[in-house]
Coordinates of C-alpha atoms and ligand atoms in Angstrom, one line a residue:
M781 CA 7.4 25.3 -9.1
K782 CA 10.7 24.0 -10.1
P783 CA 12.5 21.1 -8.5
V784 CA 14.2 22.5 -5.4
G785 CA 17.4 20.8 -6.5
L786 CA 18.9 21.1 -3.1
I787 CA 22.6 20.8 -3.6
L788 CA 24.1 20.0 -0.3
F789 CA 27.5 19.3 0.8
G790 CA 28.1 18.0 2.3
A791 CA 26.8 1.6 20.9
I792 CA 24.6 0.8 23.0
F793 CA 22.6 -1.1 25.4
F794 CA 23.3 -4.7 25.1
A795 CA 23.5 -4.4 21.4
P796 CA 23.3 -7.6 19.6
L797 CA 26.2 -7.3 17.4
I798 CA 29.1 -5.2 18.3
V799 CA 27.8 -1.8 17.4
T800 CA 30.7 0.6 17.7
A801 CA 30.3 4.3 17.8
Q802 CA 32.6 4.3 14.8
S803 CA 33.5 1.4 12.5
S804 CA 36.6 1.4 10.4
G805 CA 36.4 1.7 6.6
F806 CA 33.4 4.2 6.9
N807 CA 33.4 7.9 6.5
Y808 CA 33.2 10.1 9.6
D809 CA 34.5 13.3 8.0
E810 CA 32.0 15.9 7.1
A811 CA 34.3 17.2 4.4
R812 CA 34.2 13.9 2.7
V813 CA 30.5 13.6 2.5
P814 CA 29.6 13.3 -1.3
K815 CA 27.8 16.1 -3.0
Y816 CA 24.1 15.1 -3.3
T817 CA 20.7 16.3 -4.4
L818 CA 17.8 15.4 -2.3
P819 CA 14.5 14.4 -4.0
D820 CA 12.0 17.1 -3.5
P821 CA 9.0 16.1 -1.3
L822 CA 7.0 18.8 -2.8
L823 CA 7.4 17.8 -6.5
A824 CA 4.9 15.2 -7.7
A825 CA 6.0 12.4 -10.1
D826 CA 3.9 14.1 -12.9
G827 CA 5.9 17.4 -12.3
R828 CA 3.2 19.1 -10.4
A829 CA 4.3 21.4 -7.6
I830 CA 2.7 20.6 -4.3
T831 CA 1.6 23.9 -3.0
N832 CA -1.0 23.1 -0.3
S833 CA -1.9 20.4 2.2
V834 CA -4.8 19.0 0.1
L835 CA -2.4 18.2 -2.8
W836 CA 0.0 16.8 -0.4
E837 CA -2.5 14.5 1.1
R838 CA -4.2 13.5 -2.2
V839 CA -1.2 13.3 -4.5
R840 CA 2.3 13.4 -3.0
R841 CA 1.9 11.7 0.3
P842 CA 0.4 8.5 -1.2
E843 CA 3.2 8.6 -3.8
I844 CA 6.0 8.9 -1.3
L845 CA 4.4 6.2 1.0
T846 CA 4.2 3.8 -2.0
L847 CA 7.9 4.5 -2.9
F848 CA 9.0 3.7 0.7
E849 CA 6.9 0.5 0.5
D850 CA 8.2 -0.6 -2.8
Q851 CA 11.8 0.4 -2.5
V852 CA 12.7 0.4 1.2
Y853 CA 10.6 -1.3 3.9
G854 CA 8.2 -3.4 1.9
R855 CA 4.5 -3.6 1.6
A856 CA 2.7 -5.0 4.6
P857 CA -0.6 -6.7 4.4
R858 CA -3.7 -5.2 6.1
G859 CA -4.2 -6.2 9.8
P860 CA -6.6 -9.1 10.5
S861 CA -10.2 -8.1 10.3
G862 CA -11.0 -9.0 13.8
L863 CA -8.6 -8.5 16.7
S864 CA -8.2 -11.6 18.8
Y865 CA -6.7 -10.8 22.2
S866 CA -7.0 -11.6 25.9
V867 CA -6.0 -9.7 29.0
I868 CA -3.8 -12.3 30.7
E869 CA -3.1 -10.4 33.8
T870 CA -4.0 -7.2 35.5
D871 CA -3.2 -5.4 38.8
Q872 CA -4.7 -2.1 39.8
N873 CA -2.2 -1.7 42.5
A874 CA 1.1 -2.1 40.7
L875 CA 4.3 -0.2 41.4
D876 CA 3.3 0.7 44.9
G877 CA -0.2 1.8 43.8
K878 CA 1.0 4.2 41.3
A879 CA -0.1 2.3 38.2
T880 CA -2.5 -0.2 36.8
R881 CA -0.6 -3.0 35.0
K882 CA -2.2 -5.0 32.2
Q883 CA -0.7 -7.7 30.1
V884 CA -2.5 -8.3 27.0
R885 CA -1.9 -11.2 24.6
I886 CA -2.7 -10.4 20.9
Q887 CA -2.9 -13.2 18.4
L888 CA -1.2 -11.8 15.3
T889 CA -3.1 -13.8 12.7
G890 CA -6.4 -12.8 14.1
K891 CA -7.1 -16.5 14.9
R892 CA -6.6 -18.3 18.2
Y893 CA -3.4 -19.9 17.1
G894 CA -0.1 -18.9 15.5
P895 CA 2.2 -16.0 16.4
R896 CA 1.2 -13.8 19.3
M897 CA 2.7 -10.9 21.1
D898 CA 2.4 -9.8 24.7
V899 CA 1.7 -6.1 25.4
L900 CA 2.8 -4.8 28.9
I901 CA 0.8 -1.7 29.8
Y902 CA 1.3 0.6 32.8
L903 CA -1.4 3.2 33.2
P904 CA -1.1 6.1 35.7
N905 CA -3.6 5.7 38.6
Q906 CA -3.8 9.4 39.2
V907 CA -5.3 10.0 35.8
K908 CA -9.1 9.5 35.9
G909 CA -10.0 9.6 32.3
P910 CA -8.3 7.7 29.4
A911 CA -4.5 8.3 29.6
P912 CA -2.2 9.3 26.8
L913 CA 0.4 6.7 26.2
F914 CA 3.9 6.0 24.9
V915 CA 4.3 2.7 23.1
G916 CA 7.6 1.2 22.0
L917 CA 9.2 -2.1 21.2
N918 CA 11.9 -3.5 23.4
F919 CA 15.0 -5.6 22.6
Y920 CA 15.0 -8.4 25.1
G921 CA 11.6 -8.9 26.7
N922 CA 9.0 -6.9 28.6
H923 CA 10.5 -8.0 31.9
T924 CA 13.8 -6.2 31.1
I925 CA 12.1 -2.7 31.2
H926 CA 11.4 -2.8 35.0
P927 CA 12.2 -5.1 37.9
D928 CA 8.5 -5.6 38.6
P929 CA 8.5 -9.4 39.3
N930 CA 5.0 -9.9 37.8
I931 CA 5.9 -9.1 34.2
E932 CA 5.7 -12.1 31.9
I933 CA 8.9 -13.4 30.4
P934 CA 8.7 -14.0 26.7
I935 CA 9.0 -17.5 25.2
S936 CA 10.1 -16.3 21.8
W937 CA 13.7 -16.5 20.5
C938 CA 16.1 -13.8 21.8
R939 CA 19.4 -12.7 20.5
S940 CA 22.3 -13.8 22.7
N941 CA 23.1 -11.4 25.5
S942 CA 24.1 -12.6 28.9
K943 CA 23.7 -9.2 30.5
A944 CA 20.1 -9.2 29.5
G945 CA 19.7 -12.7 31.0
V946 CA 19.4 -14.5 27.7
V947 CA 20.4 -18.2 27.9
D948 CA 20.4 -20.4 24.8
N949 CA 18.5 -17.7 23.0
R950 CA 15.7 -17.7 25.6
A951 CA 14.9 -14.9 28.1
T952 CA 15.2 -15.8 31.8
E953 CA 14.5 -14.3 35.2
K954 CA 17.9 -12.8 35.3
G955 CA 16.9 -10.3 32.7
R956 CA 14.4 -8.6 35.0
G957 CA 15.0 -4.8 34.9
A958 CA 18.2 -5.3 32.8
S959 CA 17.2 -2.3 30.5
A960 CA 15.4 -0.3 33.2
T961 CA 17.6 2.7 32.6
R962 CA 16.2 3.0 29.1
W963 CA 12.6 3.2 30.3
A964 CA 11.8 6.1 32.6
V965 CA 8.7 4.3 33.9
D966 CA 8.3 6.4 37.1
K967 CA 8.8 9.7 35.3
I968 CA 6.3 8.8 32.5
L969 CA 3.6 7.7 35.0
A970 CA 4.2 10.8 37.2
R971 CA 3.6 13.0 34.3
G972 CA 0.2 11.4 33.6
Y973 CA 1.2 9.1 30.7
G974 CA 0.9 5.4 30.3
L975 CA 3.6 3.2 28.8
A976 CA 3.1 0.1 26.7
T977 CA 5.9 -2.1 25.4
I978 CA 6.2 -5.3 23.4
Y979 CA 9.2 -7.6 22.9
Y980 CA 10.0 -7.2 19.2
G981 CA 11.0 -10.9 18.9
D982 CA 7.4 -11.8 19.7
I983 CA 6.5 -10.2 16.3
E984 CA 9.6 -11.5 14.4
P985 CA 12.9 -13.0 15.7
D986 CA 15.7 -10.7 14.5
H987 CA 17.8 -12.9 12.3
K988 CA 17.8 -13.5 8.6
D989 CA 15.6 -16.6 8.9
G990 CA 13.3 -15.1 11.5
W991 CA 10.5 -14.5 9.0
K992 CA 10.1 -18.3 8.6
S993 CA 8.8 -18.6 12.1
S994 CA 7.0 -15.3 12.2
L995 CA 3.7 -14.0 10.9
R996 CA 5.5 -13.1 7.6
S997 CA 5.4 -16.7 6.7
Y998 CA 1.7 -16.8 7.2
H999 CA 1.4 -14.2 4.4
L1000 CA 3.4 -16.0 1.7
A1001 CA 1.4 -16.3 -1.5
P1002 CA 0.6 -20.0 -2.4
G1003 CA 3.5 -21.7 -4.1
R1004 CA 6.1 -19.1 -2.9
T1005 CA 9.0 -20.1 -0.7
Q1006 CA 10.5 -16.6 -0.4
P1007 CA 8.8 -13.2 0.0
P1008 CA 8.9 -11.3 -3.3
P1009 CA 11.4 -8.3 -3.6
E1010 CA 8.8 -5.7 -2.7
A1011 CA 7.4 -7.7 0.2
W1012 CA 7.7 -6.5 3.7
G1013 CA 11.0 -6.9 5.7
A1014 CA 11.4 -7.3 9.4
I1015 CA 11.2 -3.5 10.2
S1016 CA 7.8 -3.5 8.4
A1017 CA 6.7 -6.6 10.3
W1018 CA 7.7 -5.0 13.7
S1019 CA 5.9 -1.8 12.8
W1020 CA 2.9 -3.9 11.7
G1021 CA 2.9 -5.4 15.2
L1022 CA 2.8 -1.8 16.7
S1023 CA -0.3 -1.2 14.6
R1024 CA -1.9 -4.3 16.1
A1025 CA -1.2 -2.9 19.6
M1026 CA -2.9 0.3 18.4
D1027 CA -5.9 -1.8 17.4
Y1028 CA -6.0 -2.9 21.0
F1029 CA -5.6 0.6 22.5
E1030 CA -8.6 1.7 20.5
K1031 CA -10.6 -1.0 22.4
D1032 CA -9.3 -0.1 25.9
G1033 CA -11.4 2.7 27.5
K1034 CA -8.6 3.6 29.9
I1035 CA -6.2 4.5 27.0
D1036 CA -6.7 7.7 24.9
A1037 CA -6.0 6.2 21.5
H1038 CA -5.9 9.7 20.0
R1039 CA -2.9 10.6 22.1
V1040 CA -0.5 7.6 21.5
A1041 CA 3.2 8.4 20.9
V1042 CA 5.2 5.8 19.2
I1043 CA 8.9 5.6 20.3
G1044 CA 11.9 3.4 19.4
H1045 CA 15.6 3.3 19.7
S1046 CA 18.1 2.4 17.0
R1047 CA 16.7 -0.4 14.8
L1048 CA 13.5 0.1 16.8
G1049 CA 13.7 3.8 16.0
K1050 CA 13.7 3.0 12.3
T1051 CA 10.6 0.9 13.2
S1052 CA 8.8 3.6 15.1
L1053 CA 9.3 6.0 12.1
W1054 CA 8.0 3.4 9.7
A1055 CA 5.0 2.7 12.1
G1056 CA 4.3 6.4 12.3
A1057 CA 4.5 6.8 8.5
S1058 CA 2.4 3.8 7.6
D1059 CA -0.2 4.2 10.4
E1060 CA -1.5 7.7 10.9
R1061 CA -3.3 6.7 14.1
F1062 CA 0.0 7.3 15.9
A1063 CA -0.4 10.9 17.0
L1064 CA 3.3 11.6 17.8
V1065 CA 6.4 9.8 16.6
I1066 CA 9.8 9.6 18.2
S1067 CA 13.0 8.4 16.7
N1068 CA 15.9 7.8 19.2
D1069 CA 19.3 7.4 17.5
S1070 CA 17.7 5.6 14.5
G1071 CA 20.5 6.2 12.0
C1072 CA 20.7 4.6 8.6
G1073 CA 17.3 3.5 7.3
G1074 CA 15.8 5.6 10.0
A1075 CA 16.2 9.4 10.3
A1076 CA 19.6 9.7 8.7
L1077 CA 19.9 10.8 5.1
S1078 CA 21.2 7.8 3.1
R1079 CA 22.8 10.0 0.4
R1080 CA 25.3 11.3 2.9
A1081 CA 26.8 7.9 3.3
F1082 CA 28.2 9.0 6.7
G1083 CA 28.8 6.3 9.2
E1084 CA 26.6 3.3 8.4
T1085 CA 25.7 3.0 4.7
V1086 CA 22.9 1.4 2.8
K1087 CA 25.3 -1.3 1.5
R1088 CA 26.6 -2.0 5.0
I1089 CA 23.1 -2.2 6.6
N1090 CA 21.8 -4.5 3.8
T1091 CA 24.8 -6.7 4.2
S1092 CA 24.7 -7.0 8.0
F1093 CA 20.9 -7.2 8.2
P1094 CA 19.6 -8.6 5.0
H1095 CA 16.2 -9.2 6.5
W1096 CA 15.4 -5.7 7.8
F1097 CA 14.4 -4.0 4.5
N1098 CA 12.8 -5.4 1.3
D1099 CA 15.0 -6.9 -1.4
N1100 CA 14.6 -3.9 -3.6
F1101 CA 16.5 -1.8 -1.2
N1102 CA 19.7 -3.6 -2.2
R1103 CA 19.6 -1.7 -5.5
F1104 CA 20.8 1.3 -3.7
N1105 CA 24.0 -0.3 -2.2
D1106 CA 26.7 2.1 -3.2
N1107 CA 24.1 3.8 -5.3
E1108 CA 22.1 5.9 -2.9
A1109 CA 21.5 8.7 -5.5
A1110 CA 19.3 6.3 -7.5
C1111 CA 16.8 6.0 -4.7
P1112 CA 13.7 7.9 -5.4
V1113 CA 13.3 8.8 -1.8
D1114 CA 15.6 9.8 1.1
Q1115 CA 14.8 9.8 4.7
H1116 CA 13.7 13.5 5.0
M1117 CA 10.7 12.2 3.1
L1118 CA 10.0 9.6 5.7
I1119 CA 9.9 12.3 8.4
A1120 CA 7.6 14.4 6.1
L1121 CA 5.1 11.5 6.0
M1122 CA 4.3 12.3 9.7
A1123 CA 3.1 15.8 8.8
P1124 CA 1.2 17.5 10.3
R1125 CA 1.7 15.2 13.4
P1126 CA 4.5 16.2 15.9
V1127 CA 7.7 14.2 15.3
Y1128 CA 10.9 14.2 17.3
V1129 CA 14.4 13.1 16.1
A1130 CA 17.1 12.6 18.6
S1131 CA 20.9 12.0 18.2
A1132 CA 23.8 11.5 20.5
E1133 CA 27.3 13.0 20.2
E1134 CA 29.2 9.7 20.4
D1135 CA 26.8 7.9 18.0
K1136 CA 28.6 8.9 14.8
W1137 CA 27.6 5.5 13.2
A1138 CA 24.1 6.8 13.1
D1139 CA 25.2 10.2 11.5
P1140 CA 23.7 12.8 13.9
N1141 CA 24.0 15.6 11.3
G1142 CA 22.2 13.4 8.7
E1143 CA 19.5 12.8 11.3
F1144 CA 19.2 16.6 11.8
L1145 CA 19.1 17.4 8.1
S1146 CA 16.3 14.9 7.5
A1147 CA 14.3 16.6 10.3
K1148 CA 15.1 20.0 8.8
H1149 CA 14.2 19.1 5.2
A1150 CA 10.9 17.7 6.2
G1151 CA 10.1 21.3 7.2
P1152 CA 8.5 22.5 3.9
V1153 CA 5.8 19.8 4.2
Y1154 CA 5.0 21.0 7.7
A1155 CA 4.9 24.5 6.4
L1156 CA 1.9 23.5 4.2
Y1157 CA 0.0 23.1 7.4
G1158 CA 1.4 26.4 8.9
K1159 CA 3.5 24.3 11.3
G1160 CA 7.0 25.1 12.3
G1161 CA 9.9 22.7 11.7
V1162 CA 13.2 22.5 13.5
G1163 CA 13.4 26.3 13.4
V1164 CA 17.2 26.5 12.9
E1165 CA 19.4 26.3 9.8
K1166 CA 22.4 24.7 11.3
H1167 CA 22.9 21.6 13.6
P1168 CA 22.4 22.9 17.1
P1169 CA 25.1 22.5 19.8
V1170 CA 24.9 19.5 22.3
N1171 CA 22.1 19.5 24.8
T1172 CA 20.2 22.3 23.1
P1173 CA 16.8 21.0 22.0
V1174 CA 15.2 22.9 19.1
G1175 CA 12.0 22.7 17.0
D1176 CA 8.4 23.3 17.0
T1177 CA 6.3 20.5 15.5
I1178 CA 9.5 18.8 14.4
G1179 CA 11.7 18.4 17.5
Y1180 CA 15.4 17.7 17.5
H1181 CA 18.2 17.3 20.0
Y1182 CA 21.8 16.2 20.1
R1183 CA 22.6 14.8 23.5
T1184 CA 26.1 14.3 25.0
G1185 CA 27.0 10.6 25.4
K1186 CA 26.6 7.4 23.5
H1187 CA 24.1 5.4 21.5
D1188 CA 21.4 4.9 24.2
V1189 CA 18.2 6.0 25.7
T1190 CA 18.7 8.2 28.7
D1191 CA 16.6 10.2 31.2
Y1192 CA 17.7 13.3 29.3
D1193 CA 16.0 11.9 26.1
W1194 CA 12.8 11.0 28.1
E1195 CA 12.7 14.5 29.7
R1196 CA 12.7 16.0 26.2
Y1197 CA 10.1 13.6 24.9
L1198 CA 7.8 14.2 27.8
A1199 CA 8.1 18.0 27.4
F1200 CA 7.4 17.6 23.7
A1201 CA 4.4 15.4 24.4
D1202 CA 3.2 17.9 27.0
R1203 CA 3.3 20.6 24.5
H1204 CA 1.4 18.7 21.9
F1205 CA -0.9 16.4 23.9
K1206 CA -1.7 18.6 26.9
P1207 CA -2.0 15.6 29.3
A1208 CA -4.2 15.4 32.3
V1209 CA -1.3 16.0 34.7
K1210 CA 0.7 19.1 34.1
G1211 CA 4.4 18.5 34.0
K1212 CA 7.1 21.1 34.1
S1213 CA 8.3 21.3 30.6
N1214 CA 12.1 21.2 30.4
Q1215 CA 12.1 22.2 26.9
D1216 CA 10.2 25.4 26.7
Ligands
LIG203 C1 23.6 -1.7 14.5 C2 23.1 -1.2 13.3 C3 22.3 0.1 13.5 C4 21.4 0.1 14.6 C5 21.9 -0.8 15.8 C6 20.9 -1.3 16.8 O1 24.3 -2.8 14.5 O2 24.2 -1.0 12.4 O3 21.7 0.4 12.3 O4 20.2 -0.4 14.2 O5 22.5 -2.0 15.4 O6 19.7 -1.4 16.5 O7 21.3 -1.5 18.0

């Protein structure tokens, strides 16, 4: 097969920095998207055409994964050989008896000291067997996702945000429930799913020197004072933390570790995608408004660009990714190949109309161009050629929607994710699917 040679023409909840729906000096005009050619996910480095799922899994998938490790997110170390954790709190009668709450402390080095993260878990009491689960990182502490007064408040560094109750870079009581609109806890439980969340700053504080106090510093080779250019960046560290949560889920008999969906918003959507790509135990992957370095095609340079993201957030990706500043075409991968790494698992990409910074069309096109890899498994992709209208979900094993409104996670998004999970997971409690 010949290279496809696709020629194409082509803020926020308490966001940390001012994330605007549009920033000046960046392109928001579809007519000004540069011409670009996407690398072909089905063409191996040695020129071989990848024509079936065996070749994909043996040859091309490992190649693409390695490219993303080396050039974009960085190579993460293996997890610790033994998982060191303790259940620090549990209540079988939480949320008016609807849920069992567990708070589990995981030591990230595998030893009894050093960096640790707290996992908050709600499991639906009406489900008798192991429950399927959504897991996602949060921005300001587990206590922000629900007003439940028993949720532990993190002790790790937090980005300034008075609305989220952060004082002097520490979380406080005032933050309880501050981001509850983004976590449809009641809906999730009523539909028979559990929910687990972790404060991402427990894994690594989100600033350029955050790695020095995080587990990344525990993995520096002797004699080194900086991670090497291909080493893991913060996104990779955060997704590594999600994998450690998965290590725990595999040990908890009340959780169905084969039906865990990983979800994330914005930078944490970039993280959920990388977690799903690098750890195939995640059975379903959701990207909510993840944008540049997440679902959006970098080559479109629409809204946030590679140069801009590497400049604003030099710690998110590995140092090699800087090579593609103003030079996206030189990158051997683009983000449709990241989506393709989920195949044949279900993956959902969501965009919002007012979130131009994240390039909704670029997010859609990534989802669409991952389709040929899903086709190797006989699975349907987004199922449409053109970007769908607002509030019109599409897709089979690759789901996509374009919601009205801003950069956020809303009940509308959760309704779609629950319907998608219902379709692919067949949970114990039947929900009315709003998508079918
Ligand atoms: C912005 C960044 C986006 C997105 C967002 C967020 O400042 O430009 O890529 O990640 O932050 O995470 O809220």
